Amino acid sequence: MISDKMQKELNEQVNKEFYSAYMYLAMSAYCNTIGLPGFAHWMRLQYEEENMHVTRMYDYILNQGGEIHLKAIEEPPTEYGTPIEVFEQTLEHEQFITKSIHKLMSLAVQETDYATQTFLQWYVTEQVEEEANVNDILLPLRMVGEDKSGLMLIDQQLSGRAAPTPPPEN
């Protein structure tokens, strides 16, 4: 059983994860529009991964006897600038999500809610991976800048991203 406060905060995180999915879908559409299908593919798979994060958290709340309170999801931007700016915004967003997950973990520790601590540990680890993946893309993007041949090479590499695997059951 989770506390009312934890239930409220987890529901807020569900909304943030839904926004993440929307943002990545919007970024995918934008990358398609500017002629970078590999970037669009990467973002589309990120959208799918975020949906899995939402479902996992949704299921956890219900499995702990909590209630789901879905809120409106903010509309993401439709334009993101250069490919470097797209991934800089991605990193900034992932860092925001990391802070939010850490805040949830702190609450779980404060409440001595061991089940939620164990549940959230997967998200803590996932966020380390998310930020590292984005940084791994940003490094070569910064090297090539606006060089078209470099961007096309990175686009080709991003098109090879495999579909995300579902997270473990709660």
CSV table of C-alpha atoms in Angstrom, one decimal:
chain,number,residue,atom,x,y,z
A,1,MET,CA,0.0,0.0,0.0
A,2,ILE,CA,1.3,3.4,-0.9
A,3,SER,CA,0.6,6.6,1.0
A,4,ASP,CA,-1.7,9.3,-0.4
A,5,LYS,CA,1.3,11.6,-0.9
A,6,MET,CA,3.2,8.9,-2.8
A,7,GLN,CA,0.1,8.1,-4.9
A,8,LYS,CA,-0.2,11.8,-5.8
A,9,GLU,CA,3.5,12.1,-6.7
A,10,LEU,CA,3.5,8.9,-8.8
A,11,ASN,CA,0.5,10.1,-10.7
A,12,GLU,CA,2.4,13.4,-11.4
A,13,GLN,CA,5.2,11.2,-12.7
A,14,VAL,CA,2.8,9.3,-15.0
A,15,ASN,CA,1.9,12.7,-16.5
A,16,LYS,CA,5.6,13.6,-17.0
A,17,GLU,CA,6.2,10.3,-18.6
A,18,PHE,CA,3.2,10.8,-20.9
A,19,TYR,CA,4.6,14.2,-21.8
A,20,SER,CA,8.0,12.6,-22.6
A,21,ALA,CA,6.3,10.2,-25.0
A,22,TYR,CA,4.4,13.1,-26.7
A,23,MET,CA,7.6,15.1,-26.9
A,24,TYR,CA,9.5,12.2,-28.6
A,25,LEU,CA,6.7,11.7,-31.0
A,26,ALA,CA,6.7,15.4,-31.9
A,27,MET,CA,10.5,15.3,-32.3
A,28,SER,CA,10.1,12.2,-34.6
A,29,ALA,CA,7.7,14.1,-36.8
A,30,TYR,CA,10.0,17.1,-36.8
A,31,CYS,CA,13.1,15.0,-37.8
A,32,ASN,CA,11.0,13.5,-40.6
A,33,THR,CA,10.1,17.0,-41.8
A,34,ILE,CA,13.7,18.1,-41.9
A,35,GLY,CA,14.8,15.0,-43.9
A,36,LEU,CA,16.4,13.0,-41.2
A,37,PRO,CA,14.6,9.6,-41.1
A,38,GLY,CA,17.2,8.0,-38.9
A,39,PHE,CA,16.8,10.7,-36.3
A,40,ALA,CA,13.0,10.3,-36.6
A,41,HIS,CA,13.3,6.5,-36.2
A,42,TRP,CA,15.4,7.0,-33.0
A,43,MET,CA,12.8,9.4,-31.6
A,44,ARG,CA,9.9,7.1,-32.5
A,45,LEU,CA,11.5,4.3,-30.6
A,46,GLN,CA,12.1,6.6,-27.7
A,47,TYR,CA,8.4,7.4,-27.8
A,48,GLU,CA,7.6,3.7,-27.6
A,49,GLU,CA,10.0,3.3,-24.7
A,50,GLU,CA,8.4,6.1,-22.8
A,51,ASN,CA,5.0,4.5,-23.2
A,52,MET,CA,6.4,1.4,-21.6
A,53,HIS,CA,7.6,3.5,-18.7
A,54,VAL,CA,4.1,5.0,-18.3
A,55,THR,CA,2.5,1.6,-18.3
A,56,ARG,CA,4.9,0.2,-15.7
A,57,MET,CA,4.3,3.1,-13.3
A,58,TYR,CA,0.5,2.9,-14.0
A,59,ASP,CA,0.5,-0.8,-13.1
A,60,TYR,CA,2.5,-0.3,-10.0
A,61,ILE,CA,0.1,2.3,-8.6
A,62,LEU,CA,-2.8,0.0,-9.2
A,63,ASN,CA,-0.9,-3.1,-7.8
A,64,GLN,CA,-0.2,-1.1,-4.6
A,65,GLY,CA,-3.9,-0.3,-4.1
A,66,GLY,CA,-3.6,3.2,-5.4
A,67,GLU,CA,-5.8,5.2,-7.7
A,68,ILE,CA,-4.9,6.6,-11.1
A,69,HIS,CA,-5.6,10.3,-11.7
A,70,LEU,CA,-4.7,11.1,-15.3
A,71,LYS,CA,-4.3,14.8,-16.1
A,72,ALA,CA,-4.1,16.7,-19.3
A,73,ILE,CA,-0.8,16.4,-21.2
A,74,GLU,CA,0.8,19.6,-22.2
A,75,GLU,CA,1.3,20.0,-26.0
A,76,PRO,CA,5.0,19.7,-27.0
A,77,PRO,CA,6.6,22.1,-29.4
A,78,THR,CA,6.5,21.2,-33.1
A,79,GLU,CA,9.9,22.7,-34.1
A,80,TYR,CA,13.2,22.0,-32.4
A,81,GLY,CA,15.9,23.7,-34.5
A,82,THR,CA,19.1,22.0,-35.6
A,83,PRO,CA,19.8,18.3,-35.0
A,84,ILE,CA,22.2,19.4,-32.2
A,85,GLU,CA,19.4,21.5,-30.6
A,86,VAL,CA,17.0,18.6,-30.8
A,87,PHE,CA,19.4,16.4,-28.8
A,88,GLU,CA,20.3,19.2,-26.4
A,89,GLN,CA,16.6,19.6,-25.6
A,90,THR,CA,16.4,15.8,-25.3
A,91,LEU,CA,19.2,15.8,-22.7
A,92,GLU,CA,17.7,18.7,-20.8
A,93,HIS,CA,14.4,16.9,-20.6
A,94,GLU,CA,16.0,13.6,-19.5
A,95,GLN,CA,17.8,15.5,-16.8
A,96,PHE,CA,14.5,17.0,-15.6
A,97,ILE,CA,13.0,13.5,-15.5
A,98,THR,CA,16.0,12.2,-13.6
A,99,LYS,CA,15.5,14.9,-10.9
A,100,SER,CA,11.9,14.0,-10.7
A,101,ILE,CA,12.7,10.3,-10.2
A,102,HIS,CA,15.2,11.2,-7.5
A,103,LYS,CA,12.6,13.3,-5.8
A,104,LEU,CA,10.2,10.3,-5.8
A,105,MET,CA,13.0,8.1,-4.4
A,106,SER,CA,13.7,10.6,-1.6
A,107,LEU,CA,10.0,10.5,-0.7
A,108,ALA,CA,10.0,6.7,-0.7
A,109,VAL,CA,13.1,6.7,1.6
A,110,GLN,CA,11.5,9.3,3.9
A,111,GLU,CA,8.3,7.2,4.1
A,112,THR,CA,10.3,4.0,4.6
A,113,ASP,CA,8.4,2.6,1.6
A,114,TYR,CA,10.7,-0.2,0.7
A,115,ALA,CA,8.5,-1.6,-2.1
A,116,THR,CA,8.4,1.8,-3.9
A,117,GLN,CA,12.2,2.2,-3.4
A,118,THR,CA,12.7,-1.1,-5.1
A,119,PHE,CA,10.3,-0.2,-7.8
A,120,LEU,CA,11.9,3.2,-8.4
A,121,GLN,CA,15.5,1.8,-8.5
A,122,TRP,CA,14.8,0.5,-12.0
A,123,TYR,CA,13.9,4.1,-13.1
A,124,VAL,CA,17.0,5.5,-11.4
A,125,THR,CA,19.1,3.0,-13.4
A,126,GLU,CA,17.1,3.7,-16.6
A,127,GLN,CA,17.7,7.4,-16.3
A,128,VAL,CA,21.5,6.9,-16.1
A,129,GLU,CA,21.2,4.9,-19.3
A,130,GLU,CA,18.9,7.5,-21.0
A,131,GLU,CA,21.3,10.4,-20.3
A,132,ALA,CA,24.3,8.4,-21.4
A,133,ASN,CA,22.6,7.4,-24.7
A,134,VAL,CA,21.8,11.0,-25.5
A,135,ASN,CA,25.3,12.2,-24.6
A,136,ASP,CA,26.7,9.5,-26.9
A,137,ILE,CA,24.7,11.0,-29.7
A,138,LEU,CA,25.5,14.6,-28.8
A,139,LEU,CA,29.2,14.1,-28.9
A,140,PRO,CA,29.5,13.2,-32.6
A,141,LEU,CA,26.7,15.7,-33.4
A,142,ARG,CA,28.8,18.5,-31.9
A,143,MET,CA,31.9,17.3,-33.8
A,144,VAL,CA,30.2,17.4,-37.2
A,145,GLY,CA,28.1,20.6,-36.5
A,146,GLU,CA,26.1,21.5,-39.6
A,147,ASP,CA,28.3,19.3,-42.0
A,148,LYS,CA,25.7,17.6,-44.2
A,149,SER,CA,27.8,14.5,-44.8
A,150,GLY,CA,28.5,14.0,-41.1
A,151,LEU,CA,24.8,14.5,-40.3
A,152,MET,CA,23.8,11.9,-42.9
A,153,LEU,CA,26.3,9.4,-41.4
A,154,ILE,CA,24.8,9.9,-37.9
A,155,ASP,CA,21.3,9.7,-39.4
A,156,GLN,CA,22.2,6.3,-40.9
A,157,GLN,CA,23.6,5.1,-37.6
A,158,LEU,CA,20.5,6.2,-35.7
A,159,SER,CA,18.3,4.3,-38.2
A,160,GLY,CA,19.8,1.1,-36.9
A,161,ARG,CA,18.4,1.5,-33.4
A,162,ALA,CA,16.6,-1.7,-32.3
A,163,ALA,CA,13.1,-1.6,-30.7
A,164,PRO,CA,13.1,-1.2,-26.9
A,165,THR,CA,12.6,-4.3,-24.8
A,166,PRO,CA,9.7,-4.1,-22.3
A,167,PRO,CA,10.8,-3.3,-18.7
A,168,PRO,CA,10.5,-6.0,-16.0
A,169,GLU,CA,7.1,-6.6,-14.5
A,170,ASN,CA,6.4,-4.9,-11.2
